Structure formats: C-alpha cells, structure tokens
Amino acid sequence: MYTLLVQKELKNILLSSKFTATFIVCSILIILSVFIGIQEYNNAVSQYDINQQIASQNIEEANGWDRVRNIAHRKPNPLQIFVSGLHFDVGRLSNISSRDDVKLSRSPYSDETIFAIFRFIDLAFIVQVVLSLFAILFTYNAINGERENGTLKLAFSNSVSRAKYLLAKFSGIWLGLIIPLLIPLLVTLLLLMVYKVPLSGADWNTIAAFFGLSMLYVTFFIGLGLLISALTQKSSLSFLLLLVIWIGSVLILPRIGVMTAGQLVPVRSVAQIEALQQAYEQQQWDEYSESLSNSWKQRMQEMEGMTEEERQAYRDEHEWNWMEEDDALRRQVRENITKNNRLLLEETQNRKNHQQQLAFNVSRISPASSFRLAAMNLATTDITLKSRYEESMRTYRDIFTEYVEQKKEETDTQGGFQISIDSDEGVSIDFGRDDQKLDVSGVPQYTAPDVSVAAAFGRSIIDFGLLSIFIVICFGGTFVAFIRYDMR
Amino acid sequence: MEHTESNITPAPMLEARNLTKVYEDGIKALDNLNLKVEPGKIFAMLGGNGAGKTTAINLFLDFIQPTEGMALINGINANKEPLEAKKHVAFVSENVQLYPNFTAMQNVDFFVRLGGKTHYSREQYEAALHRVGLQSSAFDKKLKDFSKGMRQKTGIAIAILKDAPAILLDEPTSGLDPKAGIEFIRLIGELRNEGKAILMSTHDIFRAKEISDHVGILNNGILMAEHSSDDLRGVDLENLYVEYMAGYMEHTESPIANALKPS
Amino acid sequence: MNNRAVPLVFNLLFLNLLFNSITMFKLILLKELKEIIQSNRFVISFAVCSVLIILAFLMGAQNYLASQAQYEATIQENRAQIAANTEWYNINHTITLPPQPLMALVNGVSSDIGRNIEMRSRGELIAENTRFNDEPLFAIFRFLDLEFIFGIVLSLFAIIFAYDAINGERTSGTLKLCFSNSISRASFIAGKFTGSFLGLSAALLIPILIGAALLPVLGIELTSDEWLRLTFIVFSGLAYFGVFLTLAIGISSITRRPSTSFLLSLVVWIFAVLIIPRSSVMIAGRMVDVPNLDEIASQKNNYRIQLFDEDRPKLQNFSIPKGTPPAKAFPLFSKFMGELSEKRQDKIEALEERLNEELENKKREQQKLAFSIARISPAAVFTFAVSRLAGTSLDLQHRFNDSAKEYQKLYSNFMEEKTGKSSGGIRIIVSDSDEQEEKKNLDPDEMPAFNFSETSFKETANSSFTDIGLLLLFNLVFFGGAFASFLRYDLR
C-alpha cells in the first residue's frame, strides 16, 4: 500500500511536463552556476598567484630592509564556487608594514564594480531562490489538488489510512524532487574534477554537507507546500498563499531582519576609526617629539660649561645610551599606537559582533536566512571572513615586522636616508644601501587562516537544527491538518 | 427487472441507521436516515441539490462524521472502523476527474491496487475498460485529454475491478449523453445481477425508476418516502417527485402519494 | 449611385465600427478592472505589495538617516583629527562620499564602491572602504530597496496576475461567451491589457505615494530635482511592470492551459530577472581582458622606485660651494631636491594617467559589451534606468573620482599656501628647537570644503531615457506579440 502510494506520487511527478521543464531549467542553472563559479575561482587563483609573485618581487627589489613593502593577499577558497558568500565584498589584500595597521581593502566588487550590479549567482542562491520556488510549485496542490480532482475521495473510498497516505505522499514527492536534483549536483562534482579544482578531503566533506543542507532546505519547502495545501480547500488559494510566504521568507525577511537589527546597533565606520587612530597617533608622536627635545635640552644642560673636547668626550661616552633611550622611547610610542589601534578595533569588532548576532538571530525567523548563513559558515565565506583574515594578518604583521627589524639590525641600515650638512663638506647623503637584491629566502610567508571542518560545522549546526525544527513543525502541522481534512 | 423477490431477506450490505448530520453552521444536511441495501439490489436516492444525497454517501465513506446514528457497510460501522468497512465498498464520484497526467491504464492500475486488488493482469484491465465501453485507443492516453463521459467510464472500470460487494455511486449519470447513460444503466444492472449492493444518488428520475429496486426521495435531509420499484410501476414518478420536492406531502394530501401510501 | 454618398456611408460605417469598438473596449476594460479588484489574488497581493513598498521607503529612509549619521560622524572625526594638529603638513585629510536619499531607495552599486578618499596634494587618489567591506553584514542579504521591490517582487506579481489572462477565460468558458457577442478580438485584448495595467498600477501608486509622502515626515527633504528623478524612477518601475504584464498575457495567449502558461512565464521570469542579467554581465565582462589592478599598482610602484634610483646619483652629486653655512646650504639642497622630486612626480603622474586611462578605456569597452548583451533582459534595462536616475550607476564611481580630483586642485593650492611648495613625498622640516613659540591648533574651517557634484535630472535624462524607451519598446513588442497570437487564438 505504502509503496503503491509512493510509486504513484513518483509517477505523478516524473510524468508531468512541469517536471520536465523544471528539471531542465534547474539542471542548466545548477551546472551553469558551478561552471561560472569555477571560471571565477580560476580567475581569482591566477590573480592571487600573480599578486603573490609581485609581492615577493617587491620585497626582493626593495632598496633595503627598511624600505620593504609587503602585501598579504586573501587566498581564494574553492568552496566559494558553491557559496560565494562575502568573497566578493570583502577586501582582497592588506599592506603589511610596521607603520600601518592591517586593513583588508580592494574587494573584488570595488575593483570590478561592473560585476557588482547584478552580483554573482552561486549555487547557494539557486537553491535558496529557484529550487525553493520549484519545491512550492510541485507541492502547492498536493492535497487540495487531489480533492479538486476527486482522486482524494476515490482513494479514501478504499481502506487507506490518512497517516499512511500522507507519509507516502511526502516520501513520494521528496524522492521525486530530491533524487533528480542529485543528477545535476553530481555533474557539478564531475566538473570540479574535470577542471582539477584543488579540493582537500575536508572540502569534499564540506560540499557533501552543503548538498545535505540544500536538501534539508528544499525539504522544508516541500513540507511547507504540503502544510498549506492541507490547510486550504482550493489549490488556487494555496498557491497564492505559498507564493506570498515564499516571497516573504526568501526575499524579504532576511533583508528586513538584517537591516533593522543592523541599524539598531550603530557601529563606527572604518573612516571614523581611522580618524580616531590618527588623532591618537598624532598625539603620541607630538608627545614623543616633545620629550625628545626635552631630553636633548637636558643633555645639553649636562654639557653646559664644558669645553669642546670635554663635550666630545662626554658625547662619545653617552651617545650610545642616548640612542638607546631614544630608540626605546620610539618603540614605546609605536607599541602604544599599535595597542590603541587594536583596542579601538577590538571595541568596534565587539560591537559589530553584537550587531551581527542580533541581525542574524532576527533574520533566522526565515529558513532562507538559516540556509544562507549555514551555507556560508560551511564554505567559510561567512561574516567572519574579514575579521578572520585581518586577525591572522595582524599576527603575520607582527612576525614580519619583527623579522624586518632584525634584518635591519643585521644589515645595519637605519630608516630612511641620512642627510648631513656640514659647512665644510657641504651636503652629503647616505642611503646606506647595498645594490644587491635582498635575500628573501628567510622572509616569513603569510599563510591563510585555516578553519577546521569541525569548526565550520559547529558554527552551522544551529541553522541545521533550525531547519530541521522548521521541517518538523511543517510536517507535524500537515499531519494534524490532514487528519482533520475535509475531503468533500 | 428480471430478479425475483425471495422470502428470506439477506443481511443488508449497506445500512443507514438513524443517520443524522448537522454541520457546524447548524444546517441539518441529513435527518434520521434509515435505509438498507441488500446484495443484488439497487437503492436510488432521489432528490434535488442540497437534499442530502451526497452527505449520505460521504458518511458511508467516513469523509464526515455523523452527528447521530451510524452507517454500516457489511455490518461494519464505517465511522468506527473505516479502514475495515471500506474494504467492502467501491465508489464512483460525480464528475470523475482522476490524475490528469496519468493515462487511463495508469489511473486504473493505481486505484485498483489501492483497493487491494493486485493480481490483475493488463488483459483484465483492458477487459474492464472494454466492458465500460472505453475505446482501446484511449487506454494509454492521458486523462487530461478525456471527455467527461470517458472519465466517468474509467471511474466505473475502477469500481468494477475493485470487485467490492457494495458500490456507492454519486450522481453517476450526470453529464452523460443518452447513449452513455443507457450503457451505464446496463452496466449497473449487470453488477446488480452479480450480487452487488448498489447505493446511488441521482436526480435522474427516469433512470432511477428504470433500474432501481428501491427509490428513496430525499428533501432537506429527510427521507420523505421509500418505494419499491413495484410500487412505482405505473406511477407518474415525475409528478410524485415534484410534489415531494414542493413539500406537498407535509401539508396536503397528494392524490399520487395517497395512491402509494400503504393502506 | 451618388458618388459622394459612398465615402459618407463608408465614413459612417467606419465611425460606427469605431464607436462600437470603443464601447466594447470600455466594457472589457471595466470588466477587467472589476474582476481584478474583486479577486482574492488582488486582495492578497495588493496587501503584500503595499506593505513591501511602504517598507522599502521606510527602510530606505532609515538606511539613509543611518548613513547620514555615520557620514557626519566620519566628517566630525576627520575635522577633530585635523584640529588636533598644529601643522598643516601633518594632517590626514579624508573626504567622504555623502549619502543621498535616492541612493537609499535605489542602492545600485553605491555600497560596492569606495566611500573615502585620503586627500593628497598630488598624485593618484584612491577610493577606499566600500560599505559592504566595512559592514559585510549588509552584503549578505543586501538592502530592501525600490529597485529590488520592482525588479523582482512586482514583476513576479505581474506574472501572477496575467498568466491566465486569456487561457483562463477559455477554460472557464467566459471567452466563448464574450465572443458570442459582436466584439472584435482587438478591442478585447486591448481592453484586457489596459484594464489590468490601469487597475494594478493605480493600486501600486497608492503605497508608492504614501511611501513618498513619508519621506518628509521622517525628516528627509528631497530637492525638486530629486523629486523629479524619483517620479521617473516610479515611471520606469511601472513601465517595467507593464513589460511583465504584456509578457504574461502574451504567453497566456499562445498556450491552452493556465498551468502551462504559468510554468512558462515563471521560467521566462527566472531567466529574465535572475539569470540573463547576471550571466551576461559575467560572461561579457570576462570576454574583455581588463588589466589586473594589482599589476598596475605594482607597475606604478616599480616606476616610482626606478625613478628614485635614477635620481639618487644626482642627489649624491649635489654640491655647494665649500664654506656655505648650513642655514643657507639647507634651503639650497631642499630646493634642489624639491625640483627633482617634482620632475619625478610629473613622470609618475604621466604614467599613472596613461595606465589609468588604458584601464578606464578597457573598462568602458567591457561595460559597453556587457550592458548591450544584458539589455536583452528587461530586468537589466530597468536596473540601468533606475540606477542612472538615482545616481547609483557605475557613473557614481567616476563622479566621485572626478569631484575628488577637482577638490584636489583646491586642496593642493590651499596646502601650498599653508606649507609652501610641496616637494612631493619628501618633506624636510627644519624646526628650530630653541624657539619656544606656543603652537596653535589648526582650524579645519580654513580648509576648502569638499563638494560632491550630484547628478541632476538633466544629466541623467539622456542616458536613462534610452533605457526607459527600451522598456516601452518591450511593452510594445510583447503586446504586439500577444495581440497577433490572440487574433489567431482558438477560442474553443
């Protein structure tokens, strides 16, 4: 009985022209999106490679360790083929230097704004928008359509239990929609292999989890379609209702949730933070130069009344200490600035995290948000993409600047060039440089932060759970509604 | 009417006992209906729109719950043990629609299997479809291209193939052309002769008179009268019906009804 | 036969016919209006659309006010930072793209382009800090703006309303009944389209007007130019709505069953709205090889280093007559160095200009190709039209840059006035430490203010009218198609 009902549902779906049309459309879309995604990824990778080369070349060709300019780049992530997430919105690179703080800038969209107009279609988008719409299209009349057909009456003139019928209906529709969906998805995996996209074992697991998530999401809309069609008598009404719910939950609620919550918690803009940082920096350097001139004055005072020779001797004796003192002071100032910068950033980041948490939680009333957030978390193209990279680049900056400092001392070059003006010798400039290329073999390399699969899963588990709860609610609701459904 | 009255009345296959249905909005759709249909008999419920015919059939099929009384199929309470009861009944709805994307054969196959009959071969399906008068060329056509009559025939084929002892027919002849109507009546007769108990609702007086063993006239949920076909022989049923419909019977004495009243 | 009577009779006949068609047209139109307004579909979708449209205005206003507050805070911090300085050469002046109300209503690319430019007296200006990079939170689901509501939601509703316009009447039998009277097919379909378009667009105008009226209430004052642009944005929206209405009517007049036409319309919608604009821009964009920005940046940088290397011997060979006191020697050296650096800067700027121009040309070529292909989809045409009108098209980037360049001249003059001739990157400051003069903090008001040149209606009119015209053309073509196929429609 159960298998018979499942078979019928399957046949009913697979034999319809509706199915043929949507299957073709979905397959084209899925394969096209992954194909374009692979192209985009390869593009990003080749750009990344070139940029890496340029960066190390720039270090190599610098005129001295003090003039080394380093840039760290965000590494393209093969999973962005499926879930581009924030990849296109977040800056690609940051300067790494002792002077500037780390800041990701030049997002792919700001560099190539033309692609920002319509944005990129990734698989996550297709699942979120197109597949959910199709799921509704196949379920809006699942129950009330059979009532209108008279087949519901006819079926229940036999000894069929409602529970069994509903279960069979659900499984039939589920199989009929999900299994065909697997075909283009498997084709995309094939594409990944043909184009030799470098995927680790963990990446494959993540892709599998993403496919699972997509199925969960589509299942929700199947359940929703069944629920609404079990709550209404006319398929035209259930269709309209479902469409409205679809528009609301897929297109509207995520935006509204994020926009309102985002604006409830105002966060400082980057320019604002920078101005604050600069003001502090200025103040620190002003203090520094003041204390420097004070100490000079003091030293001069100490030498007051000495003869020229005594002065020279005194100077020779103390010069090293003085230099060390000044140097220590300068280091202190730098440290203060860095500390203050980080403090400001941390403060802002905390506020941002608060804002984001609030926004996400509000938008999670829509399963579409849950799906999108979980997909991004899985693919690690989520909201933490920026802070994650900036954090790791900061660590790298410390390592790098320390290395450069050390090299500077080794090669004994001071910052900038020295201009000495002497009434006898005129002006002489010391660039303190060697014309050789710098030996960059020992330069610490930046490695992209790695998010373990477990961590990525961990962060998406809430949304997996939420989607499951939504499904259970839908199914439970359908069950209750169908048990009391008026079949006439 | 070839069959003969026997003295021993067999147990009724379909029975309504004090069957009453009051909807939530207070409308009394069926008021204390009592009827019995024995195997090999046809009971026709006559009545206008809203008389309660379809309500009665829905009660037998457990699509709605009775307010009072019970509907029994083969002695089983259809509302208490619907799954058991429904094993003994086949149903043909008014305006059979079926799955538009399925062919006639697929529809028949599905519903017959759903009725618990899984042993049929394609030949048997074809035979049944032939029997109801569907052309062979239509067997593998999708239902959405079928005419009303063809769909109705498919529905009856499903009922025949289920081979249940009781058959419920809801307005089976509505919308059929005369030829199809006659074929249908012939078919119902055959089924009766095979020993099926048939309860049909109709507003087609002539067919009801022609084929039924019993005719019940329903108005506003009340079974106004029940007559055997013998009673009706020679009576102007049309007038009788109209009189019942007009509610004459409650107030005045109609000459025709008087003639039928048991003395 | 009277010769003159013929044309008269003919005329009368013609007039009669015309009159008849007009009456019929009116009758159909009114029927269509009534049918729409009384339907469940209309009630539900009208409610949803109204809520959404008003919400779009509210959220847009909110968004604008929030960005305005952020903008002002940014400006304030920048001024405070300048005011904390005592020397003009020490300041870090950043100019910021001011938010505009229409930007919030039609977001366009305004969140994808850099908003801040660090001002320098000379050289290239780089816009940084895109909104989406600063606040990636909003990039995840983007904003709820009018472009989105019209572009996606209302176009879908147009299809929901019209997918069964013709074949639905066939299945319900009303089509036969209508044509059992003396009515021409032309006036039927014309009445149908006009009726549904008028009914629906009038319904849409209500929440739009409410939303627009809310703007001043929420404290957003639009200039008359902005009102004019907003009016045309709404007009484009309605024209775009009409495209999908005629499209769906057309599809329903080439199919027999509403279910088929709905599916077909939906597929067309998915492609026209979601797929074609995106993929055409992506594919065409990749067809034109635009130089890698990082390569260009490195090229510029290498050139700078190379030039400095060339100048180094010159600097080292600098000599002054022996015995010149340092107080005199220094300005001489400084002048020499300044001149060299000036020359270098000129060369660098020439290269930068050349590279940037090449890049711009390539980008323009890419844009032209991508946009021409994307324009096969009315959704793309609509996006181009409204983003131009709102001033949030790709031009925004250019305008911001141009304004910044204009400002750079003022700024450069100002800085020269305050700090003397800039020596391009290397500044030598001789401060006499003995002199204990109390330093005064700077007054940011002395600086010239940055004015962003906003688009005006006149500027955008030309380019956006092409797209609005294209939308009207789409209307015409689809209606023509619907008309032609309906003339041959099998009424049974």
Short mmCIF file of N, CA, C and O in Angstrom, two decimals, chain A residues 129-165:
data_model
loop_
_atom_site.label_atom_id
_atom_site.label_comp_id
_atom_site.label_asym_id
_atom_site.label_seq_id
_atom_site.Cartn_x
_atom_site.Cartn_y
_atom_site.Cartn_z
N VAL A 129 16.69 30.47 -3.89
CA VAL A 129 15.60 31.16 -4.59
C VAL A 129 14.87 30.23 -5.56
O VAL A 129 13.66 30.06 -5.47
N VAL A 130 15.61 29.62 -6.46
CA VAL A 130 14.94 28.90 -7.55
C VAL A 130 14.40 27.55 -7.09
O VAL A 130 13.23 27.23 -7.32
N LEU A 131 15.21 26.77 -6.42
CA LEU A 131 14.75 25.44 -6.03
C LEU A 131 13.60 25.51 -5.03
O LEU A 131 12.68 24.70 -5.08
N SER A 132 13.67 26.48 -4.14
CA SER A 132 12.57 26.59 -3.19
C SER A 132 11.27 26.93 -3.91
O SER A 132 10.20 26.41 -3.58
N LEU A 133 11.39 27.78 -4.93
CA LEU A 133 10.20 28.14 -5.71
C LEU A 133 9.65 26.91 -6.41
O LEU A 133 8.43 26.66 -6.42
N PHE A 134 10.54 26.11 -6.96
CA PHE A 134 10.08 24.92 -7.65
C PHE A 134 9.48 23.91 -6.67
O PHE A 134 8.52 23.22 -7.00
N ALA A 135 10.05 23.83 -5.49
CA ALA A 135 9.51 22.90 -4.49
C ALA A 135 8.05 23.27 -4.21
O ALA A 135 7.18 22.41 -4.08
N ILE A 136 7.79 24.58 -4.15
CA ILE A 136 6.43 25.03 -3.91
C ILE A 136 5.53 24.70 -5.09
O ILE A 136 4.40 24.27 -4.95
N LEU A 137 6.11 24.86 -6.27
CA LEU A 137 5.35 24.61 -7.49
C LEU A 137 4.88 23.17 -7.57
O LEU A 137 3.87 22.86 -8.21
N PHE A 138 5.62 22.27 -6.94
CA PHE A 138 5.25 20.85 -7.01
C PHE A 138 4.39 20.41 -5.85
O PHE A 138 3.92 19.29 -5.84
N THR A 139 4.24 21.26 -4.85
CA THR A 139 3.51 20.79 -3.68
C THR A 139 2.28 21.63 -3.34
O THR A 139 1.51 21.22 -2.48
N TYR A 140 2.11 22.76 -4.02
CA TYR A 140 1.04 23.65 -3.59
C TYR A 140 -0.33 22.98 -3.69
O TYR A 140 -1.24 23.30 -2.94
N ASN A 141 -0.48 22.02 -4.62
CA ASN A 141 -1.77 21.36 -4.75
C ASN A 141 -1.71 19.90 -4.37
O ASN A 141 -2.55 19.11 -4.78
N ALA A 142 -0.70 19.55 -3.57
CA ALA A 142 -0.50 18.14 -3.25
C ALA A 142 -1.76 17.53 -2.66
O ALA A 142 -2.14 16.42 -3.01
N ILE A 143 -2.44 18.24 -1.80
CA ILE A 143 -3.61 17.67 -1.14
C ILE A 143 -4.90 18.27 -1.67
O ILE A 143 -5.79 17.55 -2.11
N ASN A 144 -4.98 19.60 -1.69
CA ASN A 144 -6.24 20.17 -2.16
C ASN A 144 -6.45 19.95 -3.66
O ASN A 144 -7.58 19.92 -4.14
N GLY A 145 -5.35 19.77 -4.39
CA GLY A 145 -5.49 19.46 -5.81
C GLY A 145 -6.13 18.10 -6.02
O GLY A 145 -6.95 17.90 -6.92
N GLU A 146 -5.80 17.17 -5.13
CA GLU A 146 -6.40 15.84 -5.23
C GLU A 146 -7.87 15.88 -4.83
O GLU A 146 -8.67 15.08 -5.30
N ARG A 147 -8.15 16.82 -3.94
CA ARG A 147 -9.56 16.99 -3.59
C ARG A 147 -10.32 17.49 -4.81
O ARG A 147 -11.39 16.98 -5.16
N GLU A 148 -9.74 18.48 -5.48
CA GLU A 148 -10.39 19.04 -6.65
C GLU A 148 -10.51 18.00 -7.77
O GLU A 148 -11.47 18.01 -8.54
N ASN A 149 -9.54 17.15 -7.86
CA ASN A 149 -9.57 16.08 -8.87
C ASN A 149 -10.60 15.01 -8.57
O ASN A 149 -10.90 14.19 -9.42
N GLY A 150 -10.98 14.94 -7.31
CA GLY A 150 -11.85 13.84 -6.90
C GLY A 150 -11.06 12.59 -6.57
O GLY A 150 -11.62 11.60 -6.11
N THR A 151 -9.76 12.63 -6.79
CA THR A 151 -8.96 11.44 -6.53
C THR A 151 -8.81 11.18 -5.05
O THR A 151 -8.59 10.05 -4.63
N LEU A 152 -8.92 12.26 -4.25
CA LEU A 152 -8.79 12.07 -2.82
C LEU A 152 -9.96 11.22 -2.31
O LEU A 152 -9.78 10.26 -1.55
N LYS A 153 -11.15 11.57 -2.77
CA LYS A 153 -12.34 10.81 -2.39
C LYS A 153 -12.21 9.36 -2.85
O LYS A 153 -12.48 8.42 -2.12
N LEU A 154 -11.80 9.24 -4.09
CA LEU A 154 -11.71 7.91 -4.65
C LEU A 154 -10.69 7.07 -3.89
O LEU A 154 -10.93 5.91 -3.57
N ALA A 155 -9.56 7.69 -3.58
CA ALA A 155 -8.52 6.96 -2.86
C ALA A 155 -9.04 6.55 -1.50
O ALA A 155 -8.85 5.41 -1.06
N PHE A 156 -9.73 7.46 -0.83
CA PHE A 156 -10.19 7.15 0.52
C PHE A 156 -11.51 6.39 0.53
O PHE A 156 -12.05 6.11 1.59
N SER A 157 -12.04 6.04 -0.64
CA SER A 157 -13.15 5.10 -0.63
C SER A 157 -12.60 3.69 -0.44
O SER A 157 -13.32 2.74 -0.32
N ASN A 158 -11.27 3.61 -0.46
CA ASN A 158 -10.61 2.35 -0.15
C ASN A 158 -10.13 2.40 1.28
O ASN A 158 -10.13 3.45 1.91
N SER A 159 -9.72 1.25 1.78
CA SER A 159 -9.28 1.27 3.17
C SER A 159 -7.83 1.70 3.24
O SER A 159 -6.91 0.91 3.21
N VAL A 160 -7.67 3.02 3.24
CA VAL A 160 -6.35 3.63 3.31
C VAL A 160 -6.36 4.54 4.53
O VAL A 160 -7.31 5.29 4.73
N SER A 161 -5.30 4.45 5.35
CA SER A 161 -5.30 5.36 6.50
C SER A 161 -4.68 6.68 6.09
O SER A 161 -3.80 6.73 5.22
N ARG A 162 -5.15 7.72 6.72
CA ARG A 162 -4.69 9.05 6.35
C ARG A 162 -3.20 9.23 6.64
O ARG A 162 -2.47 9.84 5.87
N ALA A 163 -2.79 8.70 7.76
CA ALA A 163 -1.39 8.86 8.15
C ALA A 163 -0.48 8.23 7.10
O ALA A 163 0.50 8.81 6.65
N LYS A 164 -0.86 7.02 6.73
CA LYS A 164 -0.04 6.30 5.78
C LYS A 164 -0.03 7.03 4.44
O LYS A 164 1.01 7.17 3.78
N TYR A 165 -1.21 7.50 4.07
CA TYR A 165 -1.33 8.20 2.79
C TYR A 165 -0.43 9.43 2.78
O TYR A 165 0.31 9.68 1.83
#
